[in-house]
Coordinates of C-alpha atoms and ligand atoms in Angstrom, one line a residue:
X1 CA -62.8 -14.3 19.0
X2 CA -61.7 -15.2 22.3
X3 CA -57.9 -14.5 22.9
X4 CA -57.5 -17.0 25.8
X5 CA -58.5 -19.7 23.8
X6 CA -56.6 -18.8 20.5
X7 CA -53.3 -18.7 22.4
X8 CA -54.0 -22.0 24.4
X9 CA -55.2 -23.8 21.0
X10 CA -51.9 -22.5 19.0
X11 CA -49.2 -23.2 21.8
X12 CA -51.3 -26.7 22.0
X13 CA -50.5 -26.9 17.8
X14 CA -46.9 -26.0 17.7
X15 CA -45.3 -27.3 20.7
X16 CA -44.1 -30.0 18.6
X17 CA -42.2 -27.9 17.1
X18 CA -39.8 -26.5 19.9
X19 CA -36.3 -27.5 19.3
X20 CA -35.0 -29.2 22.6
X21 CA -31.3 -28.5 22.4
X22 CA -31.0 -25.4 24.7
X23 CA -34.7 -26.2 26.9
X24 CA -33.5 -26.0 30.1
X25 CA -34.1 -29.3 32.9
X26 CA -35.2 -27.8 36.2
X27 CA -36.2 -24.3 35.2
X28 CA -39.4 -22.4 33.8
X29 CA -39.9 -21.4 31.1
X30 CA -42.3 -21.1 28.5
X31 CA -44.4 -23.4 26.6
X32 CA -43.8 -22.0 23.4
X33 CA -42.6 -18.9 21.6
X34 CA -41.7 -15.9 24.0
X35 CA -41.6 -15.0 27.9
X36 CA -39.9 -12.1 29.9
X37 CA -41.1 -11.0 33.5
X38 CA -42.1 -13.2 36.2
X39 CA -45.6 -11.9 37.4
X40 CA -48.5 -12.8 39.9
X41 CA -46.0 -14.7 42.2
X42 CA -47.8 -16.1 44.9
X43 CA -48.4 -19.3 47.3
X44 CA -52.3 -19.7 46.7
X45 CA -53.9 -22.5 48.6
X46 CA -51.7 -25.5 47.8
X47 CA -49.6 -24.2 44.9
X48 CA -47.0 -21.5 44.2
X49 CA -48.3 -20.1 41.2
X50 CA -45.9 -18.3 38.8
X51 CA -47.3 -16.3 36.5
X52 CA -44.9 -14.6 33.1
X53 CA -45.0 -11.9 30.7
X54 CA -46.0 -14.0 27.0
X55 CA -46.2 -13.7 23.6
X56 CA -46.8 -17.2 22.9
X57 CA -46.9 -16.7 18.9
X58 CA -43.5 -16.0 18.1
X59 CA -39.9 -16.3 20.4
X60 CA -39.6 -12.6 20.3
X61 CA -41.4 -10.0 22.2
X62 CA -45.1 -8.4 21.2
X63 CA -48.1 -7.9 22.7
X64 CA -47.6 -9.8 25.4
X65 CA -50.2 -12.1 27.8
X66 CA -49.7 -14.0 30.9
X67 CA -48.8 -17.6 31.3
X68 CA -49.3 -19.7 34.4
X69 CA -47.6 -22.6 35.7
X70 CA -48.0 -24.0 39.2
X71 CA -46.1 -25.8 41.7
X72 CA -45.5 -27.4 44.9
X73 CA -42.0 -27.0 45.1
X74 CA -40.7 -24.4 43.5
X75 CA -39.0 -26.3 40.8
X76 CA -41.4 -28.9 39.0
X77 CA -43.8 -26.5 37.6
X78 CA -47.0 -27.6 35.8
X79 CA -48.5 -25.4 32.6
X80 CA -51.7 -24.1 33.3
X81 CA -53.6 -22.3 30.5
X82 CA -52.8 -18.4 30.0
X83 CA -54.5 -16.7 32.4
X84 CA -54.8 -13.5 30.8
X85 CA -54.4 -12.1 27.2
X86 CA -55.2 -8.9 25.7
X87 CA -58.3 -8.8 24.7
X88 CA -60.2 -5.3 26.1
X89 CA -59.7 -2.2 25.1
X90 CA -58.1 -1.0 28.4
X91 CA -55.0 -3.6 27.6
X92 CA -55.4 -4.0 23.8
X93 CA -51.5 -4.1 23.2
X94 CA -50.6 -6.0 25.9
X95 CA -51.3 -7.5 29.8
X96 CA -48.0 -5.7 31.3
X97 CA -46.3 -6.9 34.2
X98 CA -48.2 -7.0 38.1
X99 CA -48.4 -9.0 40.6
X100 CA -51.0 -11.6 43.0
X101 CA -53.1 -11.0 46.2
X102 CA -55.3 -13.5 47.8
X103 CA -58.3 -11.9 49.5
X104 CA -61.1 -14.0 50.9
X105 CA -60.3 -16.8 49.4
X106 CA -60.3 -15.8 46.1
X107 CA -56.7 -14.7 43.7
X108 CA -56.2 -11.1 42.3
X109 CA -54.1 -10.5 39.8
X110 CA -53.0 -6.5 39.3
X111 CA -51.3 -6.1 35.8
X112 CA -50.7 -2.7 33.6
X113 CA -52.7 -2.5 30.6
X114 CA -50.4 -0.9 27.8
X115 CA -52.3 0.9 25.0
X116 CA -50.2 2.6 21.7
X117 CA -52.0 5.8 21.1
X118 CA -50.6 6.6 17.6
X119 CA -48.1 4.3 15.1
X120 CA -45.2 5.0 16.1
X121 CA -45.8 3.2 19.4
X122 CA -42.4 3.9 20.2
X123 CA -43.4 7.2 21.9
X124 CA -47.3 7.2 21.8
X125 CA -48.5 4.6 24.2
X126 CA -50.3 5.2 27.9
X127 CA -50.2 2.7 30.6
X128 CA -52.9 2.0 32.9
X129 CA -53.5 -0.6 35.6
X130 CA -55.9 -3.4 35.9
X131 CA -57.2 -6.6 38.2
X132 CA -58.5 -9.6 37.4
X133 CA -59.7 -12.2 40.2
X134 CA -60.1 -16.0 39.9
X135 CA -61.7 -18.7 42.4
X136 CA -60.0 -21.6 41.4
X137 CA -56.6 -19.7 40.4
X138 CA -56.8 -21.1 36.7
X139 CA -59.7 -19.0 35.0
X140 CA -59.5 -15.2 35.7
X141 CA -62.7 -12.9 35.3
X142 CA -61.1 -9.0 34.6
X143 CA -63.0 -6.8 37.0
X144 CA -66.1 -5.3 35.5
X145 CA -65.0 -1.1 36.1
X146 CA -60.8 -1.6 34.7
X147 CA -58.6 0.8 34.8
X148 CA -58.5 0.7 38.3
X149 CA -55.8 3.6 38.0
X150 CA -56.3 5.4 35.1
X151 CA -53.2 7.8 33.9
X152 CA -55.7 11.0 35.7
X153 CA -54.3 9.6 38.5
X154 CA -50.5 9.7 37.9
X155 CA -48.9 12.8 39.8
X156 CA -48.1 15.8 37.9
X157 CA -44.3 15.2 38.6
X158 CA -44.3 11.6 36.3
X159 CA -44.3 10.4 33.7
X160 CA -47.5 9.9 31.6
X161 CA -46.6 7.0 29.9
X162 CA -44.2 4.8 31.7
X163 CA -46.8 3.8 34.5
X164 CA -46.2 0.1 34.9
X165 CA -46.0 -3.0 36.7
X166 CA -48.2 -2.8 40.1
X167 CA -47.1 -4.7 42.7
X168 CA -49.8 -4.8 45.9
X169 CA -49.2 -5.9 49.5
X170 CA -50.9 -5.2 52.9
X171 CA -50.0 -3.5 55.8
X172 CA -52.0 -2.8 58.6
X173 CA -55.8 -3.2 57.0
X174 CA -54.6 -1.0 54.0
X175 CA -53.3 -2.1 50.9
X176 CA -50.3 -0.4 49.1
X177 CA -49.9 -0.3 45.2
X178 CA -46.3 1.1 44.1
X179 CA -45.3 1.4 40.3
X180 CA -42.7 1.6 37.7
X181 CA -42.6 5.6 36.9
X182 CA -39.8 8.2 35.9
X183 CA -39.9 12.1 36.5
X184 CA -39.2 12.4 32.6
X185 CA -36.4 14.1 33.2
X186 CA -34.1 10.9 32.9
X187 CA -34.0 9.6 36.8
X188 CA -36.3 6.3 37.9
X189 CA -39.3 6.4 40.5
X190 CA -41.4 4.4 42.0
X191 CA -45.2 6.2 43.2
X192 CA -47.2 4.6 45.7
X193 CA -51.3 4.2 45.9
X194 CA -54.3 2.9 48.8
X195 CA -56.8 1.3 48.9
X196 CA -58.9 -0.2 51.5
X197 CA -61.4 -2.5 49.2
X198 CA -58.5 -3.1 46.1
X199 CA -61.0 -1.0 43.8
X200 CA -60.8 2.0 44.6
X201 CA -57.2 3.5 44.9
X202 CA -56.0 6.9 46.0
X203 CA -52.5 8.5 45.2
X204 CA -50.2 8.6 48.1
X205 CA -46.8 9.9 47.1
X206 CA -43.9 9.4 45.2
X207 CA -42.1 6.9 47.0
X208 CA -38.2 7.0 46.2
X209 CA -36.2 9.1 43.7
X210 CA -33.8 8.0 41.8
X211 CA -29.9 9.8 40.6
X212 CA -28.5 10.3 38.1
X213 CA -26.5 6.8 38.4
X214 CA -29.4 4.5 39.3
X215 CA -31.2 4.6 35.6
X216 CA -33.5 6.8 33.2
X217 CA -36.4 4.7 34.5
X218 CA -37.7 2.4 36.9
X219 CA -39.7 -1.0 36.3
X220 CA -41.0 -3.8 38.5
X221 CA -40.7 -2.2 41.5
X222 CA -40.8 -4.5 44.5
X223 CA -40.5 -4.4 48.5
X224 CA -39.3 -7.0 51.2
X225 CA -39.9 -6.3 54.9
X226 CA -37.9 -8.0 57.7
X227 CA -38.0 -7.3 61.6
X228 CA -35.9 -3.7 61.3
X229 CA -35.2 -3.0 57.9
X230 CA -37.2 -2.9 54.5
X231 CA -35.5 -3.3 50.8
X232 CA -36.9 -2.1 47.7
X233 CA -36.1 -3.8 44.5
X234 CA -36.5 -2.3 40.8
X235 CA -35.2 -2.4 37.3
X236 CA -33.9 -0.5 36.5
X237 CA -33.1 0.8 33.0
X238 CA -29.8 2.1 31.1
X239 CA -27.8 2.0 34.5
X240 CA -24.5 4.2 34.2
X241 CA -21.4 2.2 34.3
X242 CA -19.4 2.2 37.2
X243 CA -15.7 0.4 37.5
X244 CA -16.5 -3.3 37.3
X245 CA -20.2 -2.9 38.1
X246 CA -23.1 -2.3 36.0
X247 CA -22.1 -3.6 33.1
X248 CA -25.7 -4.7 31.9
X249 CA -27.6 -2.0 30.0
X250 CA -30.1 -2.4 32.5
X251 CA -29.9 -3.5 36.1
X252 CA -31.9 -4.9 39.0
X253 CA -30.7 -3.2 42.1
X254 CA -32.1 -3.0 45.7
X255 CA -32.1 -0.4 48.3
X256 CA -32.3 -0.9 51.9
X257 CA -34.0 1.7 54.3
X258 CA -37.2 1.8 55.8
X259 CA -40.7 2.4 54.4
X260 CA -43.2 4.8 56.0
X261 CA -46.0 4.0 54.4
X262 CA -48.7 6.4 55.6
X263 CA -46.8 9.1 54.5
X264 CA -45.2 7.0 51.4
X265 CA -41.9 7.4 51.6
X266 CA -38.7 5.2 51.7
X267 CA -35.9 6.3 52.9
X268 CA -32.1 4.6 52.2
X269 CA -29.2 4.6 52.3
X270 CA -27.3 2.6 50.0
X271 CA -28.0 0.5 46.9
X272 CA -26.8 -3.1 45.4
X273 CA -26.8 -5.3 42.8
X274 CA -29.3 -8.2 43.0
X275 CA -27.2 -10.3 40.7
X276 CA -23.4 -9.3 39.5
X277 CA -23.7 -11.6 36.2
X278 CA -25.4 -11.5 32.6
X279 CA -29.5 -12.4 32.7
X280 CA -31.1 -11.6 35.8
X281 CA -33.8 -8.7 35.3
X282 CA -37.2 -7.8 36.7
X283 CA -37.3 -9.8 40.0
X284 CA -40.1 -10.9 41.5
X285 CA -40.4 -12.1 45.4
X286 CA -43.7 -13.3 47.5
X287 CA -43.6 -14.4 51.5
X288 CA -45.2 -18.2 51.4
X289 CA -46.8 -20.1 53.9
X290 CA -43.4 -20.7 56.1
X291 CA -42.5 -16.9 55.9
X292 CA -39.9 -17.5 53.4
X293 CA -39.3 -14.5 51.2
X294 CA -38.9 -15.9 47.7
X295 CA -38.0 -14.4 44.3
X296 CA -37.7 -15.5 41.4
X297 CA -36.1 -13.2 38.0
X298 CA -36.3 -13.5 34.2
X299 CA -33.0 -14.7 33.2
X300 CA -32.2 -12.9 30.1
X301 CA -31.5 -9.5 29.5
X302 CA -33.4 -6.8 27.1
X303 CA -31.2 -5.2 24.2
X304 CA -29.3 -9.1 24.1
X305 CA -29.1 -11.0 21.4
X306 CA -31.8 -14.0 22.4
X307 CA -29.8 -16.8 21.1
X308 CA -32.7 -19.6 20.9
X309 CA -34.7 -17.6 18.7
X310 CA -31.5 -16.3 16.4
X311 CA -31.4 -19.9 16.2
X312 CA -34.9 -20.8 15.4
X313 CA -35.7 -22.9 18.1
X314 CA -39.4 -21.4 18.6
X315 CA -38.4 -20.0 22.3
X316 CA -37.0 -17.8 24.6
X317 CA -36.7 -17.0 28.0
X318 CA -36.8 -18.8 31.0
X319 CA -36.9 -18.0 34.7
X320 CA -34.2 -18.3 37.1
X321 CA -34.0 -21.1 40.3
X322 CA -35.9 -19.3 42.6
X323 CA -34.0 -18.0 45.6
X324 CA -34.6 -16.9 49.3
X325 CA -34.1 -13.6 50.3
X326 CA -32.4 -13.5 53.8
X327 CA -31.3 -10.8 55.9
X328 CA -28.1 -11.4 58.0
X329 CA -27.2 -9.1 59.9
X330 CA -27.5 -6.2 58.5
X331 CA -27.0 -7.7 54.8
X332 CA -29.0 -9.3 52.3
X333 CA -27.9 -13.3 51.0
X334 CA -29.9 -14.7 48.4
X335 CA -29.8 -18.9 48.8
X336 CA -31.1 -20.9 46.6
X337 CA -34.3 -22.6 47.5
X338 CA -33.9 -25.8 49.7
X339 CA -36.4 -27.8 47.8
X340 CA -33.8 -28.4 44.9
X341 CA -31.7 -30.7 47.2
X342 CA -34.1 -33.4 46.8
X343 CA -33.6 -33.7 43.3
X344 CA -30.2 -34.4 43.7
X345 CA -28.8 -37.5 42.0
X346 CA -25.3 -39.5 41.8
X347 CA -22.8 -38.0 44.0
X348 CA -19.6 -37.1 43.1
X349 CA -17.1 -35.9 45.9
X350 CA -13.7 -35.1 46.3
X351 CA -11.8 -34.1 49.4
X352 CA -8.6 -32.7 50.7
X353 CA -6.8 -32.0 47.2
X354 CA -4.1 -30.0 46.4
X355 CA -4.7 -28.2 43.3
X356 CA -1.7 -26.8 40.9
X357 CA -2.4 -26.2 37.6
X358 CA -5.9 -27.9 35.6
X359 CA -7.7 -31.0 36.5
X360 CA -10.2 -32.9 34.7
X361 CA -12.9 -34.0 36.6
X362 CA -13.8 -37.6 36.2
X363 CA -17.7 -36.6 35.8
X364 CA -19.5 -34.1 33.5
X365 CA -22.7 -32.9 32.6
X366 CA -24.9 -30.2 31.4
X367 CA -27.6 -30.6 34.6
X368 CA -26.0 -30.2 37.7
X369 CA -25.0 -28.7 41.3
X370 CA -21.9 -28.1 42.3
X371 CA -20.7 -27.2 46.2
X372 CA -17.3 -26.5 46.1
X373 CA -14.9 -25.0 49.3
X374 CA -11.5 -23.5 48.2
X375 CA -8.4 -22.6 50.3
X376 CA -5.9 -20.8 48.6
X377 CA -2.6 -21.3 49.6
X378 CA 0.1 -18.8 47.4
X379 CA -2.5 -19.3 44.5
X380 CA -3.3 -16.1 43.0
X381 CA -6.7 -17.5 41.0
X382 CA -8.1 -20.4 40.8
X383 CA -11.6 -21.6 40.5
X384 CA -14.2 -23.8 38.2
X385 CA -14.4 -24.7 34.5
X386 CA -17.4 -25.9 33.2
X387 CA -19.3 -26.4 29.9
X388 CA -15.9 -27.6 29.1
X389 CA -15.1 -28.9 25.3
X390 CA -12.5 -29.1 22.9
X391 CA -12.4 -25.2 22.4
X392 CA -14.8 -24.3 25.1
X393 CA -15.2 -23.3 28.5
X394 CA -17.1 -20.9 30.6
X395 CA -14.6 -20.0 33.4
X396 CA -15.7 -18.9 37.0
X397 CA -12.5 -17.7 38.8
X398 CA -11.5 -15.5 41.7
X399 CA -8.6 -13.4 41.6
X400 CA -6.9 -13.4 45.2
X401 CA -4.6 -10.2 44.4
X402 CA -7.8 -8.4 42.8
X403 CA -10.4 -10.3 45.4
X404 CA -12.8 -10.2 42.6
X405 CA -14.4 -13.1 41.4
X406 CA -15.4 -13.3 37.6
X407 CA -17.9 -15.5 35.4
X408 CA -16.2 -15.0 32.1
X409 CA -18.1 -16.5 29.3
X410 CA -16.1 -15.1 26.3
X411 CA -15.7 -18.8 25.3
X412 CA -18.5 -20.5 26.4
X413 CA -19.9 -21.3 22.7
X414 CA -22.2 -18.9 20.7
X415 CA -24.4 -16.4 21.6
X416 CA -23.3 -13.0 23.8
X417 CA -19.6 -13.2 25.3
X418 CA -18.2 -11.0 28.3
X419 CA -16.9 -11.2 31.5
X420 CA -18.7 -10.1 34.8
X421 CA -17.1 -9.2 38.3
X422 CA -18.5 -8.7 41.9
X423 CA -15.6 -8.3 44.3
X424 CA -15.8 -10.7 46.9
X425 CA -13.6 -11.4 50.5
X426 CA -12.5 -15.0 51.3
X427 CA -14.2 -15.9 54.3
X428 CA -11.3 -17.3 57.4
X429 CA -9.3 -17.9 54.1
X430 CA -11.9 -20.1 52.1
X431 CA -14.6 -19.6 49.3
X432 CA -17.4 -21.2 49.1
X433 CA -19.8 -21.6 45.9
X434 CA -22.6 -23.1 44.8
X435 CA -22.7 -23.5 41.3
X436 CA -25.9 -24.6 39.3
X437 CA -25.7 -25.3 35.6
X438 CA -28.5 -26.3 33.3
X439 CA -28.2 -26.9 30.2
X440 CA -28.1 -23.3 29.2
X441 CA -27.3 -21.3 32.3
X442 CA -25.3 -21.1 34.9
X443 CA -26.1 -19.3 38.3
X444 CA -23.3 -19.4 40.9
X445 CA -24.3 -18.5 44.9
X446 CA -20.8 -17.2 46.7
X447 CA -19.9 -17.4 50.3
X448 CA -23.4 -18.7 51.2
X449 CA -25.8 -16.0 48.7
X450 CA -23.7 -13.1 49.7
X451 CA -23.2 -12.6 46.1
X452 CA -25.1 -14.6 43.1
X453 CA -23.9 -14.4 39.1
X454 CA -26.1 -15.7 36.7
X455 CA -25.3 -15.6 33.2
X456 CA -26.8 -18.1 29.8
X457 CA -24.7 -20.0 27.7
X458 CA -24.7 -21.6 24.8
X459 CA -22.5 -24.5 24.7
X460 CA -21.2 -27.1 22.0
X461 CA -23.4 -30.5 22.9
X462 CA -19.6 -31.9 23.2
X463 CA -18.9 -29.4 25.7
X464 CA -19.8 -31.3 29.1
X465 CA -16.4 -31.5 30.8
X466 CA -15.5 -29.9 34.4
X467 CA -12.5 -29.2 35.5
X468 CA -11.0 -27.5 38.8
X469 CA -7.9 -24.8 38.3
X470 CA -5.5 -23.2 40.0
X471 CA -2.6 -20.8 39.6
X472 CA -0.2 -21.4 42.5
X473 CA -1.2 -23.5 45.4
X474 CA -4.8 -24.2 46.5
X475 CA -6.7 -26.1 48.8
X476 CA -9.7 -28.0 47.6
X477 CA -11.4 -28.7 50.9
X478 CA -14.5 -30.0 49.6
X479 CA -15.9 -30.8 46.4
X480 CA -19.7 -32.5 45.6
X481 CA -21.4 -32.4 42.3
X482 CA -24.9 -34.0 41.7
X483 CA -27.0 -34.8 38.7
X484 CA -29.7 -32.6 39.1
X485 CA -33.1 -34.5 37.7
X486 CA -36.5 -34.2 38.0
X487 CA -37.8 -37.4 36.4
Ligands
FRU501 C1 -39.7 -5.3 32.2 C2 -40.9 -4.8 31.4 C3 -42.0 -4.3 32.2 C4 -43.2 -4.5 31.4 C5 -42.9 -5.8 30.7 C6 -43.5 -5.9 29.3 O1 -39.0 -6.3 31.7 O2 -40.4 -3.9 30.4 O3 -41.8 -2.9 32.6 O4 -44.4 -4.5 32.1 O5 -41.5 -5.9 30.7 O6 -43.4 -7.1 28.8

């Protein structure tokens, strides 16, 4: 039996059968059935190629494979077959999350192999990590002598079985492998391996350490370098709460400090939120061709109710816009990538209007960008309705006295409800933000990326209406929707 071709034959069979109602317009997401994690990000030759955690036989999670899309710009994606499934005995329950390297030419994939050791695979499972390589970057050969790291090789100080998620770059002729681990004693790591050929890997050291505030474990690590400073991302799981923050169960966050990576260590000093909303887990970045730094996250959350498939819709999961990671200063912005402007369609602009109170726009939608500039006069909140129907709206407001800006979507339609907050400073007395909605989501960029909220919803088909608010005087400077479409 080969694996590869069973999943390609069955999502080939039941695609048909999708329901359409919350598919999302102008982001990835699976063929059929179920995907978490981006994986394998990478620029290779003349496509990014964006590779996903996938079950493809059922919208909810199980042993998982990866599927492959391709694109040239970052938001028409094209399905390629699934690159990997698990079919060997070193992966048997599942082709975990990892990442892409090109090397001469060719595309290597590194991806944990997970492996229950008893029934309850709750708590008997080991985790080892593997490579695959490909020519052509659509059929993947797994190397011939997998594991590649093999759990004799995890320090004595981690974990045995949470191993996971290899992510692989290059610095100076070497290459560097750093992994999801946690020091079983409730606090997230990350441990860091060499390698000068990409087979043979050596142990190099544990590379951060985690609190007792940032999580009992760490997954998807990840690392960005710029000119003076590096930033380390991970997911992290079961976060502690803290005020308005960290409300998810589980969190991305990043650190910045500096890598040393002959002795490997990082060292930091602080620690953010990647996203301050619902569904944005296990990011993903790669450095392309114009030294953009690009990352992309599963938008959904684990331990949430996955509304498509409560609904029997035969999917779930999709991947977020991707965004550029910038450093300004000394602070991180994430923007969303330029490519989407050319999809832009119908403009809709307002300028110079005095809000008081509610007002309907005279345009709607469900696929859309919004770029909005506020000046609040004595307004104490105002901000954006959208997804708006006859008892529904999903309400993005900021809250001058508070100066925290929320994405509230306790009436956004069915699925999870809540409210999320990320304090936030008007900027020469205005905010600015960028809101894209589609379909089933809604991602909203603050004061140029400073801050980003992403959050799904799930909306009454009636619910399309937009409307601009305001409690107390407030300045609209300048308002522009477009139709976002990729047809
Ligand atoms: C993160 C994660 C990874 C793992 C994958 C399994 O969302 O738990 O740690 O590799 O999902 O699908």
């Amino acid at each position: 039996m080969n694996k590869i071709i069973d999943a390609n034959e069955f999502i080939r069979r039941n695609k048909e059968k999708l329901n359409q109602r919350y598919r999302l317009k102008y982001h990835l997401m699976g063929e059929y059935g179920w995907i978490n994690d981006p994986n394998g990000f990478i620029q290779f030759k003349d496509n990014y190629h964006l590779f996903y955690q996938h079950y493809p036989y059922d919208a909810v999670w199980g042993p998982v494979h990866w599927g492959h899309a391709v694109s040239k710009d970052l938001v028409k994606w094209t399905y390629l077959p699934v690159a990997l499934a698990p079919d060997r005995d070193y992966d048997r329950d599942g082709c975990f999350s990892g990442s892409a390297i090109e090397k001469d030419g060719k595309l290597y994939l590194f991806y944990t192999g997970n492996i229950y050791t008893e029934k309850d695979k709750n708590n008997n499972y080991k985790q080892v990590q593997n490579m695959a390589i490909s020519e052509d970057g659509v059929v993947f050969e797994k190397y011939g002598k997998n594991p590649i790291i093999d759990v004799a090789q995890i320090p004595d100080d981690a974990s045995k079985k949470d191993f996971r998620d290899p992510k692989v770059f290059f610095i100076d002729d070497i290459y560097y492998l750093i992994i999801g681990s946690n020091d079983t004693n409730g606090h997230g790591q990350v441990l860091m391996y060499k390698s000068h050929d990409l087979e043979k890997w050596e142990f190099v050291n544990t590379l951060i350490k985690g609190t007792e505030e940032t999580g009992t474990g760490w997954e998807c690590p990840d690392i960005v370098r710029f000119d003076d400073k590096d930033i380390l991302f991970v997911s992290a799981q079961h976060m502690r709460h803290n005020g308005s923050y960290f409300k998810n169960i589980h969190a991305s966050i990043y650190f910045i400090g500096e890598l040393n990576a002959d002795e490997g260590k990082f060292a930091y000093t602080d620690y953010y939120l990647v996203d301050y909303g619902f569904d944005f887990y296990a990011p993903q970045t790669t450095v392309d061709k114009h030294g953009r730094v690009i990352m992309v996250a599963w938008m959904n959350m684990w331990d949430t109710d996955m509304v498509t498939n409560s609904l029997g819709h035969n999917w779930a999961g999709a991947m977020s816009l991707p965004r550029e990671v910038v450093k300004i200063g000394e602070k991180i912005y994430f923007k969303p990538i330029s490519e989407i402007a050319k999809y832009r369609k119908n403009e809709y602009s307002l300028q110079g209007i005095e809000l008081n109170g509610e007002v309907n726009l005279e345009t709607n939608g469900i696929c859309y960008e919004i770029d909005v500039e506020f000046e609040p006069q004595n307004a104490y909140e105002f901000g954006v309705k959208v997804f708006k129907g006859k008892s529904e709206e999903t309400v993005l407001s900021y809250n001058c006295r508070e100066r925290l800006f929320s994405f509230n979507r306790d009436r956004s339609g069915i699925g999870p409800k809540g409210e999320r907050r990320a304090e936030v400073e008007l900027i020469d007395g205005r905010l600015r933000l960028n809101i894209f909605v589609d379909v089933s989501s809604v991602e909203v960029f603050i004061n140029g990326g400073e801050k980003v909220m992403t959050g799904r919803v799930y909306p009454d088909s009636q619910s399309v209406n937009i409307s601009l608010f305001s409690n107390g005087l407030c300045k609209v400077v300048n308002f522009k929707k477009w139709d976002i479409g990729l047809e």
